[in-house]
Amino acid sequence: MGIIKVNNIKLYAYHGCLDEEAKIGSAYRVDVIVEADLKKSAKTDELADTVDYVHLNHVVKEEMAIRSKLLEEVAQRILDRFFRELKMIEKATVSVSKINPPIGGNVEEVVVILTKER
């Protein structure tokens, strides 16, 4: 088993329960960890034998562009697409961070982390 990480995917999106969040948006960071059998790709040096991190990034960008009230829903959509589209993935963790959330205090970020296994 091996691990592929895609760290610090920076995006601007419009998630949140407040009407203002839908209008002005916010900065987000997404981190992805996937586990898969990487023994074959380590020998063949072929992209077809591994989990393509370009595809992981593409899924994150597309799903983050779809507005949701809750970060949990966004993270779950990302995980569901990973497992639907990338059959090699055995386990994945997605962390969605809202930078400077509007919660009436000096808070750097709010983070939701979800994990899914095949």
PDB file of N, CA and C in Angstrom, residues 40-116:
ATOM      1  N   LYS A  40       2.839  -1.721  -8.474  1.00  0.00           N
ATOM      2  CA  LYS A  40       2.956  -1.880  -9.926  1.00  0.00           C
ATOM      3  C   LYS A  40       3.533  -0.624 -10.575  1.00  0.00           C
ATOM      4  N   SER A  41       2.988   0.541 -10.205  1.00  0.00           N
ATOM      5  CA  SER A  41       3.474   1.779 -10.818  1.00  0.00           C
ATOM      6  C   SER A  41       4.929   2.069 -10.432  1.00  0.00           C
ATOM      7  N   ALA A  42       5.340   1.626  -9.251  1.00  0.00           N
ATOM      8  CA  ALA A  42       6.727   1.802  -8.837  1.00  0.00           C
ATOM      9  C   ALA A  42       7.680   1.012  -9.728  1.00  0.00           C
ATOM     10  N   LYS A  43       7.174  -0.075 -10.331  1.00  0.00           N
ATOM     11  CA  LYS A  43       7.988  -0.893 -11.234  1.00  0.00           C
ATOM     12  C   LYS A  43       7.848  -0.471 -12.691  1.00  0.00           C
ATOM     13  N   THR A  44       6.616  -0.161 -13.113  1.00  0.00           N
ATOM     14  CA  THR A  44       6.379   0.099 -14.546  1.00  0.00           C
ATOM     15  C   THR A  44       6.680   1.528 -14.958  1.00  0.00           C
ATOM     16  N   ASP A  45       6.615   2.467 -14.017  1.00  0.00           N
ATOM     17  CA  ASP A  45       6.804   3.892 -14.326  1.00  0.00           C
ATOM     18  C   ASP A  45       5.747   4.400 -15.297  1.00  0.00           C
ATOM     19  N   GLU A  46       4.539   3.837 -15.217  1.00  0.00           N
ATOM     20  CA  GLU A  46       3.435   4.199 -16.115  1.00  0.00           C
ATOM     21  C   GLU A  46       2.310   4.869 -15.334  1.00  0.00           C
ATOM     22  N   LEU A  47       1.832   5.982 -15.867  1.00  0.00           N
ATOM     23  CA  LEU A  47       0.743   6.738 -15.234  1.00  0.00           C
ATOM     24  C   LEU A  47      -0.524   5.898 -15.103  1.00  0.00           C
ATOM     25  N   ALA A  48      -0.775   5.035 -16.056  1.00  0.00           N
ATOM     26  CA  ALA A  48      -1.979   4.190 -16.029  1.00  0.00           C
ATOM     27  C   ALA A  48      -1.994   3.234 -14.841  1.00  0.00           C
ATOM     28  N   ASP A  49      -0.851   3.021 -14.216  1.00  0.00           N
ATOM     29  CA  ASP A  49      -0.760   2.076 -13.104  1.00  0.00           C
ATOM     30  C   ASP A  49      -0.795   2.739 -11.734  1.00  0.00           C
ATOM     31  N   THR A  50      -1.173   4.010 -11.684  1.00  0.00           N
ATOM     32  CA  THR A  50      -1.196   4.721 -10.403  1.00  0.00           C
ATOM     33  C   THR A  50      -2.440   5.597 -10.320  1.00  0.00           C
ATOM     34  N   VAL A  51      -2.578   6.315  -9.231  1.00  0.00           N
ATOM     35  CA  VAL A  51      -3.643   7.299  -9.060  1.00  0.00           C
ATOM     36  C   VAL A  51      -3.093   8.635  -9.558  1.00  0.00           C
ATOM     37  N   ASP A  52      -3.704   9.168 -10.584  1.00  0.00           N
ATOM     38  CA  ASP A  52      -3.245  10.407 -11.217  1.00  0.00           C
ATOM     39  C   ASP A  52      -3.616  11.597 -10.335  1.00  0.00           C
ATOM     40  N   TYR A  53      -2.614  12.268  -9.781  1.00  0.00           N
ATOM     41  CA  TYR A  53      -2.913  13.396  -8.896  1.00  0.00           C
ATOM     42  C   TYR A  53      -3.457  14.594  -9.651  1.00  0.00           C
ATOM     43  N   VAL A  54      -3.255  14.658 -10.955  1.00  0.00           N
ATOM     44  CA  VAL A  54      -3.898  15.693 -11.769  1.00  0.00           C
ATOM     45  C   VAL A  54      -5.411  15.487 -11.746  1.00  0.00           C
ATOM     46  N   HIS A  55      -5.834  14.233 -11.811  1.00  0.00           N
ATOM     47  CA  HIS A  55      -7.264  13.914 -11.737  1.00  0.00           C
ATOM     48  C   HIS A  55      -7.830  14.270 -10.361  1.00  0.00           C
ATOM     49  N   LEU A  56      -7.073  13.982  -9.318  1.00  0.00           N
ATOM     50  CA  LEU A  56      -7.523  14.342  -7.964  1.00  0.00           C
ATOM     51  C   LEU A  56      -7.760  15.848  -7.868  1.00  0.00           C
ATOM     52  N   ASN A  57      -6.813  16.626  -8.347  1.00  0.00           N
ATOM     53  CA  ASN A  57      -6.925  18.084  -8.314  1.00  0.00           C
ATOM     54  C   ASN A  57      -8.125  18.560  -9.135  1.00  0.00           C
ATOM     55  N   HIS A  58      -8.341  17.958 -10.286  1.00  0.00           N
ATOM     56  CA  HIS A  58      -9.466  18.310 -11.158  1.00  0.00           C
ATOM     57  C   HIS A  58     -10.807  18.092 -10.441  1.00  0.00           C
ATOM     58  N   VAL A  59     -10.948  16.952  -9.781  1.00  0.00           N
ATOM     59  CA  VAL A  59     -12.178  16.650  -9.041  1.00  0.00           C
ATOM     60  C   VAL A  59     -12.402  17.681  -7.943  1.00  0.00           C
ATOM     61  N   VAL A  60     -11.360  17.994  -7.198  1.00  0.00           N
ATOM     62  CA  VAL A  60     -11.477  18.981  -6.113  1.00  0.00           C
ATOM     63  C   VAL A  60     -11.955  20.317  -6.672  1.00  0.00           C
ATOM     64  N   LYS A  61     -11.335  20.779  -7.744  1.00  0.00           N
ATOM     65  CA  LYS A  61     -11.708  22.072  -8.324  1.00  0.00           C
ATOM     66  C   LYS A  61     -13.162  22.077  -8.803  1.00  0.00           C
ATOM     67  N   GLU A  62     -13.595  21.002  -9.463  1.00  0.00           N
ATOM     68  CA  GLU A  62     -14.978  20.944  -9.950  1.00  0.00           C
ATOM     69  C   GLU A  62     -15.985  20.913  -8.807  1.00  0.00           C
ATOM     70  N   GLU A  63     -15.725  20.118  -7.794  1.00  0.00           N
ATOM     71  CA  GLU A  63     -16.678  19.998  -6.687  1.00  0.00           C
ATOM     72  C   GLU A  63     -16.691  21.243  -5.809  1.00  0.00           C
ATOM     73  N   MET A  64     -15.572  21.886  -5.657  1.00  0.00           N
ATOM     74  CA  MET A  64     -15.534  23.128  -4.876  1.00  0.00           C
ATOM     75  C   MET A  64     -16.288  24.257  -5.584  1.00  0.00           C
ATOM     76  N   ALA A  65     -16.464  24.161  -6.892  1.00  0.00           N
ATOM     77  CA  ALA A  65     -17.187  25.185  -7.653  1.00  0.00           C
ATOM     78  C   ALA A  65     -18.696  25.071  -7.496  1.00  0.00           C
ATOM     79  N   ILE A  66     -19.168  23.951  -6.933  1.00  0.00           N
ATOM     80  CA  ILE A  66     -20.602  23.746  -6.700  1.00  0.00           C
ATOM     81  C   ILE A  66     -20.924  24.214  -5.281  1.00  0.00           C
ATOM     82  N   ARG A  67     -21.766  25.213  -5.165  1.00  0.00           N
ATOM     83  CA  ARG A  67     -22.082  25.801  -3.865  1.00  0.00           C
ATOM     84  C   ARG A  67     -22.782  24.811  -2.937  1.00  0.00           C
ATOM     85  N   SER A  68     -22.349  24.813  -1.693  1.00  0.00           N
ATOM     86  CA  SER A  68     -22.971  24.024  -0.628  1.00  0.00           C
ATOM     87  C   SER A  68     -23.052  24.887   0.624  1.00  0.00           C
ATOM     88  N   LYS A  69     -24.008  24.577   1.464  1.00  0.00           N
ATOM     89  CA  LYS A  69     -24.091  25.271   2.738  1.00  0.00           C
ATOM     90  C   LYS A  69     -23.020  24.768   3.699  1.00  0.00           C
ATOM     91  N   LEU A  70     -22.747  23.467   3.659  1.00  0.00           N
ATOM     92  CA  LEU A  70     -21.844  22.859   4.631  1.00  0.00           C
ATOM     93  C   LEU A  70     -20.598  22.279   3.968  1.00  0.00           C
ATOM     94  N   LEU A  71     -19.467  22.453   4.629  1.00  0.00           N
ATOM     95  CA  LEU A  71     -18.217  21.889   4.132  1.00  0.00           C
ATOM     96  C   LEU A  71     -18.250  20.363   4.135  1.00  0.00           C
ATOM     97  N   GLU A  72     -19.027  19.782   5.045  1.00  0.00           N
ATOM     98  CA  GLU A  72     -19.166  18.333   5.103  1.00  0.00           C
ATOM     99  C   GLU A  72     -19.703  17.781   3.783  1.00  0.00           C
ATOM    100  N   GLU A  73     -20.665  18.494   3.205  1.00  0.00           N
ATOM    101  CA  GLU A  73     -21.275  18.041   1.957  1.00  0.00           C
ATOM    102  C   GLU A  73     -20.280  18.122   0.814  1.00  0.00           C
ATOM    103  N   VAL A  74     -19.488  19.174   0.793  1.00  0.00           N
ATOM    104  CA  VAL A  74     -18.469  19.332  -0.247  1.00  0.00           C
ATOM    105  C   VAL A  74     -17.435  18.215  -0.140  1.00  0.00           C
ATOM    106  N   ALA A  75     -16.936  17.968   1.062  1.00  0.00           N
ATOM    107  CA  ALA A  75     -15.932  16.922   1.266  1.00  0.00           C
ATOM    108  C   ALA A  75     -16.470  15.556   0.867  1.00  0.00           C
ATOM    109  N   GLN A  76     -17.728  15.287   1.182  1.00  0.00           N
ATOM    110  CA  GLN A  76     -18.320  13.993   0.837  1.00  0.00           C
ATOM    111  C   GLN A  76     -18.452  13.835  -0.673  1.00  0.00           C
ATOM    112  N   ARG A  77     -18.839  14.901  -1.365  1.00  0.00           N
ATOM    113  CA  ARG A  77     -18.929  14.847  -2.837  1.00  0.00           C
ATOM    114  C   ARG A  77     -17.577  14.549  -3.463  1.00  0.00           C
ATOM    115  N   ILE A  78     -16.536  15.180  -2.932  1.00  0.00           N
ATOM    116  CA  ILE A  78     -15.186  14.935  -3.442  1.00  0.00           C
ATOM    117  C   ILE A  78     -14.811  13.467  -3.247  1.00  0.00           C
ATOM    118  N   LEU A  79     -15.020  12.954  -2.049  1.00  0.00           N
ATOM    119  CA  LEU A  79     -14.713  11.549  -1.776  1.00  0.00           C
ATOM    120  C   LEU A  79     -15.497  10.613  -2.678  1.00  0.00           C
ATOM    121  N   ASP A  80     -16.770  10.873  -2.831  1.00  0.00           N
ATOM    122  CA  ASP A  80     -17.609  10.003  -3.665  1.00  0.00           C
ATOM    123  C   ASP A  80     -17.101   9.958  -5.102  1.00  0.00           C
ATOM    124  N   ARG A  81     -16.717  11.090  -5.638  1.00  0.00           N
ATOM    125  CA  ARG A  81     -16.169  11.120  -7.000  1.00  0.00           C
ATOM    126  C   ARG A  81     -14.843  10.397  -7.087  1.00  0.00           C
ATOM    127  N   PHE A  82     -13.984  10.559  -6.102  1.00  0.00           N
ATOM    128  CA  PHE A  82     -12.714   9.823  -6.105  1.00  0.00           C
ATOM    129  C   PHE A  82     -12.969   8.331  -6.249  1.00  0.00           C
ATOM    130  N   PHE A  83     -13.872   7.804  -5.429  1.00  0.00           N
ATOM    131  CA  PHE A  83     -14.122   6.371  -5.434  1.00  0.00           C
ATOM    132  C   PHE A  83     -14.864   5.912  -6.682  1.00  0.00           C
ATOM    133  N   ARG A  84     -15.663   6.770  -7.251  1.00  0.00           N
ATOM    134  CA  ARG A  84     -16.387   6.434  -8.477  1.00  0.00           C
ATOM    135  C   ARG A  84     -15.452   6.441  -9.690  1.00  0.00           C
ATOM    136  N   GLU A  85     -14.544   7.385  -9.737  1.00  0.00           N
ATOM    137  CA  GLU A  85     -13.735   7.592 -10.930  1.00  0.00           C
ATOM    138  C   GLU A  85     -12.349   6.966 -10.881  1.00  0.00           C
ATOM    139  N   LEU A  86     -11.834   6.701  -9.700  1.00  0.00           N
ATOM    140  CA  LEU A  86     -10.464   6.180  -9.566  1.00  0.00           C
ATOM    141  C   LEU A  86     -10.509   4.860  -8.794  1.00  0.00           C
ATOM    142  N   LYS A  87     -10.634   3.791  -9.531  1.00  0.00           N
ATOM    143  CA  LYS A  87     -10.879   2.466  -8.941  1.00  0.00           C
ATOM    144  C   LYS A  87      -9.726   1.940  -8.090  1.00  0.00           C
ATOM    145  N   MET A  88      -8.530   2.464  -8.273  1.00  0.00           N
ATOM    146  CA  MET A  88      -7.384   1.992  -7.487  1.00  0.00           C
ATOM    147  C   MET A  88      -7.412   2.456  -6.036  1.00  0.00           C
ATOM    148  N   ILE A  89      -8.149   3.517  -5.756  1.00  0.00           N
ATOM    149  CA  ILE A  89      -8.153   4.078  -4.399  1.00  0.00           C
ATOM    150  C   ILE A  89      -8.818   3.105  -3.430  1.00  0.00           C
ATOM    151  N   GLU A  90      -8.110   2.821  -2.330  1.00  0.00           N
ATOM    152  CA  GLU A  90      -8.647   1.969  -1.269  1.00  0.00           C
ATOM    153  C   GLU A  90      -9.183   2.789  -0.101  1.00  0.00           C
ATOM    154  N   LYS A  91      -8.531   3.922   0.147  1.00  0.00           N
ATOM    155  CA  LYS A  91      -8.925   4.784   1.254  1.00  0.00           C
ATOM    156  C   LYS A  91      -8.551   6.209   0.878  1.00  0.00           C
ATOM    157  N   ALA A  92      -9.378   7.170   1.289  1.00  0.00           N
ATOM    158  CA  ALA A  92      -9.074   8.569   1.002  1.00  0.00           C
ATOM    159  C   ALA A  92      -9.548   9.449   2.149  1.00  0.00           C
ATOM    160  N   THR A  93      -8.792  10.513   2.376  1.00  0.00           N
ATOM    161  CA  THR A  93      -9.154  11.531   3.357  1.00  0.00           C
ATOM    162  C   THR A  93      -9.114  12.879   2.666  1.00  0.00           C
ATOM    163  N   VAL A  94     -10.169  13.661   2.871  1.00  0.00           N
ATOM    164  CA  VAL A  94     -10.260  15.004   2.302  1.00  0.00           C
ATOM    165  C   VAL A  94     -10.447  15.990   3.441  1.00  0.00           C
ATOM    166  N   SER A  95      -9.628  17.017   3.433  1.00  0.00           N
ATOM    167  CA  SER A  95      -9.704  18.082   4.418  1.00  0.00           C
ATOM    168  C   SER A  95     -10.061  19.375   3.684  1.00  0.00           C
ATOM    169  N   VAL A  96     -11.195  19.981   4.046  1.00  0.00           N
ATOM    170  CA  VAL A  96     -11.635  21.232   3.440  1.00  0.00           C
ATOM    171  C   VAL A  96     -11.561  22.314   4.511  1.00  0.00           C
ATOM    172  N   SER A  97     -10.763  23.350   4.240  1.00  0.00           N
ATOM    173  CA  SER A  97     -10.554  24.432   5.202  1.00  0.00           C
ATOM    174  C   SER A  97     -11.108  25.742   4.656  1.00  0.00           C
ATOM    175  N   LYS A  98     -11.929  26.410   5.459  1.00  0.00           N
ATOM    176  CA  LYS A  98     -12.394  27.757   5.121  1.00  0.00           C
ATOM    177  C   LYS A  98     -11.478  28.729   5.847  1.00  0.00           C
ATOM    178  N   ILE A  99     -10.809  29.569   5.062  1.00  0.00           N
ATOM    179  CA  ILE A  99      -9.856  30.518   5.619  1.00  0.00           C
ATOM    180  C   ILE A  99     -10.608  31.778   6.085  1.00  0.00           C
ATOM    181  N   ASN A 100     -10.285  32.257   7.268  1.00  0.00           N
ATOM    182  CA  ASN A 100     -10.937  33.439   7.853  1.00  0.00           C
ATOM    183  C   ASN A 100     -12.465  33.358   7.811  1.00  0.00           C
ATOM    184  N   PRO A 101     -13.055  32.351   8.448  1.00  0.00           N
ATOM    185  CA  PRO A 101     -14.510  32.188   8.402  1.00  0.00           C
ATOM    186  C   PRO A 101     -15.235  33.328   9.134  1.00  0.00           C
ATOM    187  N   PRO A 102     -16.418  33.689   8.651  1.00  0.00           N
ATOM    188  CA  PRO A 102     -17.176  34.784   9.282  1.00  0.00           C
ATOM    189  C   PRO A 102     -17.948  34.298  10.512  1.00  0.00           C
ATOM    190  N   ILE A 103     -17.222  34.063  11.607  1.00  0.00           N
ATOM    191  CA  ILE A 103     -17.890  33.532  12.800  1.00  0.00           C
ATOM    192  C   ILE A 103     -17.773  34.469  13.997  1.00  0.00           C
ATOM    193  N   GLY A 104     -17.489  35.718  13.735  1.00  0.00           N
ATOM    194  CA  GLY A 104     -17.489  36.708  14.810  1.00  0.00           C
ATOM    195  C   GLY A 104     -16.322  36.596  15.762  1.00  0.00           C
ATOM    196  N   GLY A 105     -15.176  36.212  15.249  1.00  0.00           N
ATOM    197  CA  GLY A 105     -13.995  36.138  16.090  1.00  0.00           C
ATOM    198  C   GLY A 105     -12.748  36.080  15.234  1.00  0.00           C
ATOM    199  N   ASN A 106     -11.606  36.117  15.877  1.00  0.00           N
ATOM    200  CA  ASN A 106     -10.340  36.054  15.171  1.00  0.00           C
ATOM    201  C   ASN A 106      -9.952  34.584  15.009  1.00  0.00           C
ATOM    202  N   VAL A 107     -10.476  33.953  13.943  1.00  0.00           N
ATOM    203  CA  VAL A 107     -10.267  32.531  13.690  1.00  0.00           C
ATOM    204  C   VAL A 107      -9.561  32.379  12.349  1.00  0.00           C
ATOM    205  N   GLU A 108      -8.448  31.698  12.348  1.00  0.00           N
ATOM    206  CA  GLU A 108      -7.664  31.530  11.117  1.00  0.00           C
ATOM    207  C   GLU A 108      -8.394  30.672  10.091  1.00  0.00           C
ATOM    208  N   GLU A 109      -8.965  29.548  10.546  1.00  0.00           N
ATOM    209  CA  GLU A 109      -9.636  28.642   9.619  1.00  0.00           C
ATOM    210  C   GLU A 109     -10.544  27.690  10.372  1.00  0.00           C
ATOM    211  N   VAL A 110     -11.504  27.152   9.625  1.00  0.00           N
ATOM    212  CA  VAL A 110     -12.353  26.069  10.105  1.00  0.00           C
ATOM    213  C   VAL A 110     -12.116  24.906   9.165  1.00  0.00           C
ATOM    214  N   VAL A 111     -11.922  23.712   9.718  1.00  0.00           N
ATOM    215  CA  VAL A 111     -11.562  22.577   8.891  1.00  0.00           C
ATOM    216  C   VAL A 111     -12.533  21.423   9.122  1.00  0.00           C
ATOM    217  N   VAL A 112     -12.976  20.793   8.012  1.00  0.00           N
ATOM    218  CA  VAL A 112     -13.769  19.577   8.069  1.00  0.00           C
ATOM    219  C   VAL A 112     -12.950  18.482   7.392  1.00  0.00           C
ATOM    220  N   ILE A 113     -12.805  17.343   8.074  1.00  0.00           N
ATOM    221  CA  ILE A 113     -12.024  16.235   7.548  1.00  0.00           C
ATOM    222  C   ILE A 113     -12.920  14.999   7.497  1.00  0.00           C
ATOM    223  N   LEU A 114     -13.021  14.394   6.304  1.00  0.00           N
ATOM    224  CA  LEU A 114     -13.795  13.175   6.129  1.00  0.00           C
ATOM    225  C   LEU A 114     -12.898  12.102   5.505  1.00  0.00           C
ATOM    226  N   THR A 115     -13.138  10.855   5.889  1.00  0.00           N
ATOM    227  CA  THR A 115     -12.405   9.711   5.363  1.00  0.00           C
ATOM    228  C   THR A 115     -13.380   8.676   4.860  1.00  0.00           C
ATOM    229  N   LYS A 116     -13.006   8.010   3.772  1.00  0.00           N
ATOM    230  CA  LYS A 116     -13.843   6.952   3.202  1.00  0.00           C
ATOM    231  C   LYS A 116     -12.947   5.794   2.791  1.00  0.00           C
TER     232      LYS A 116
END
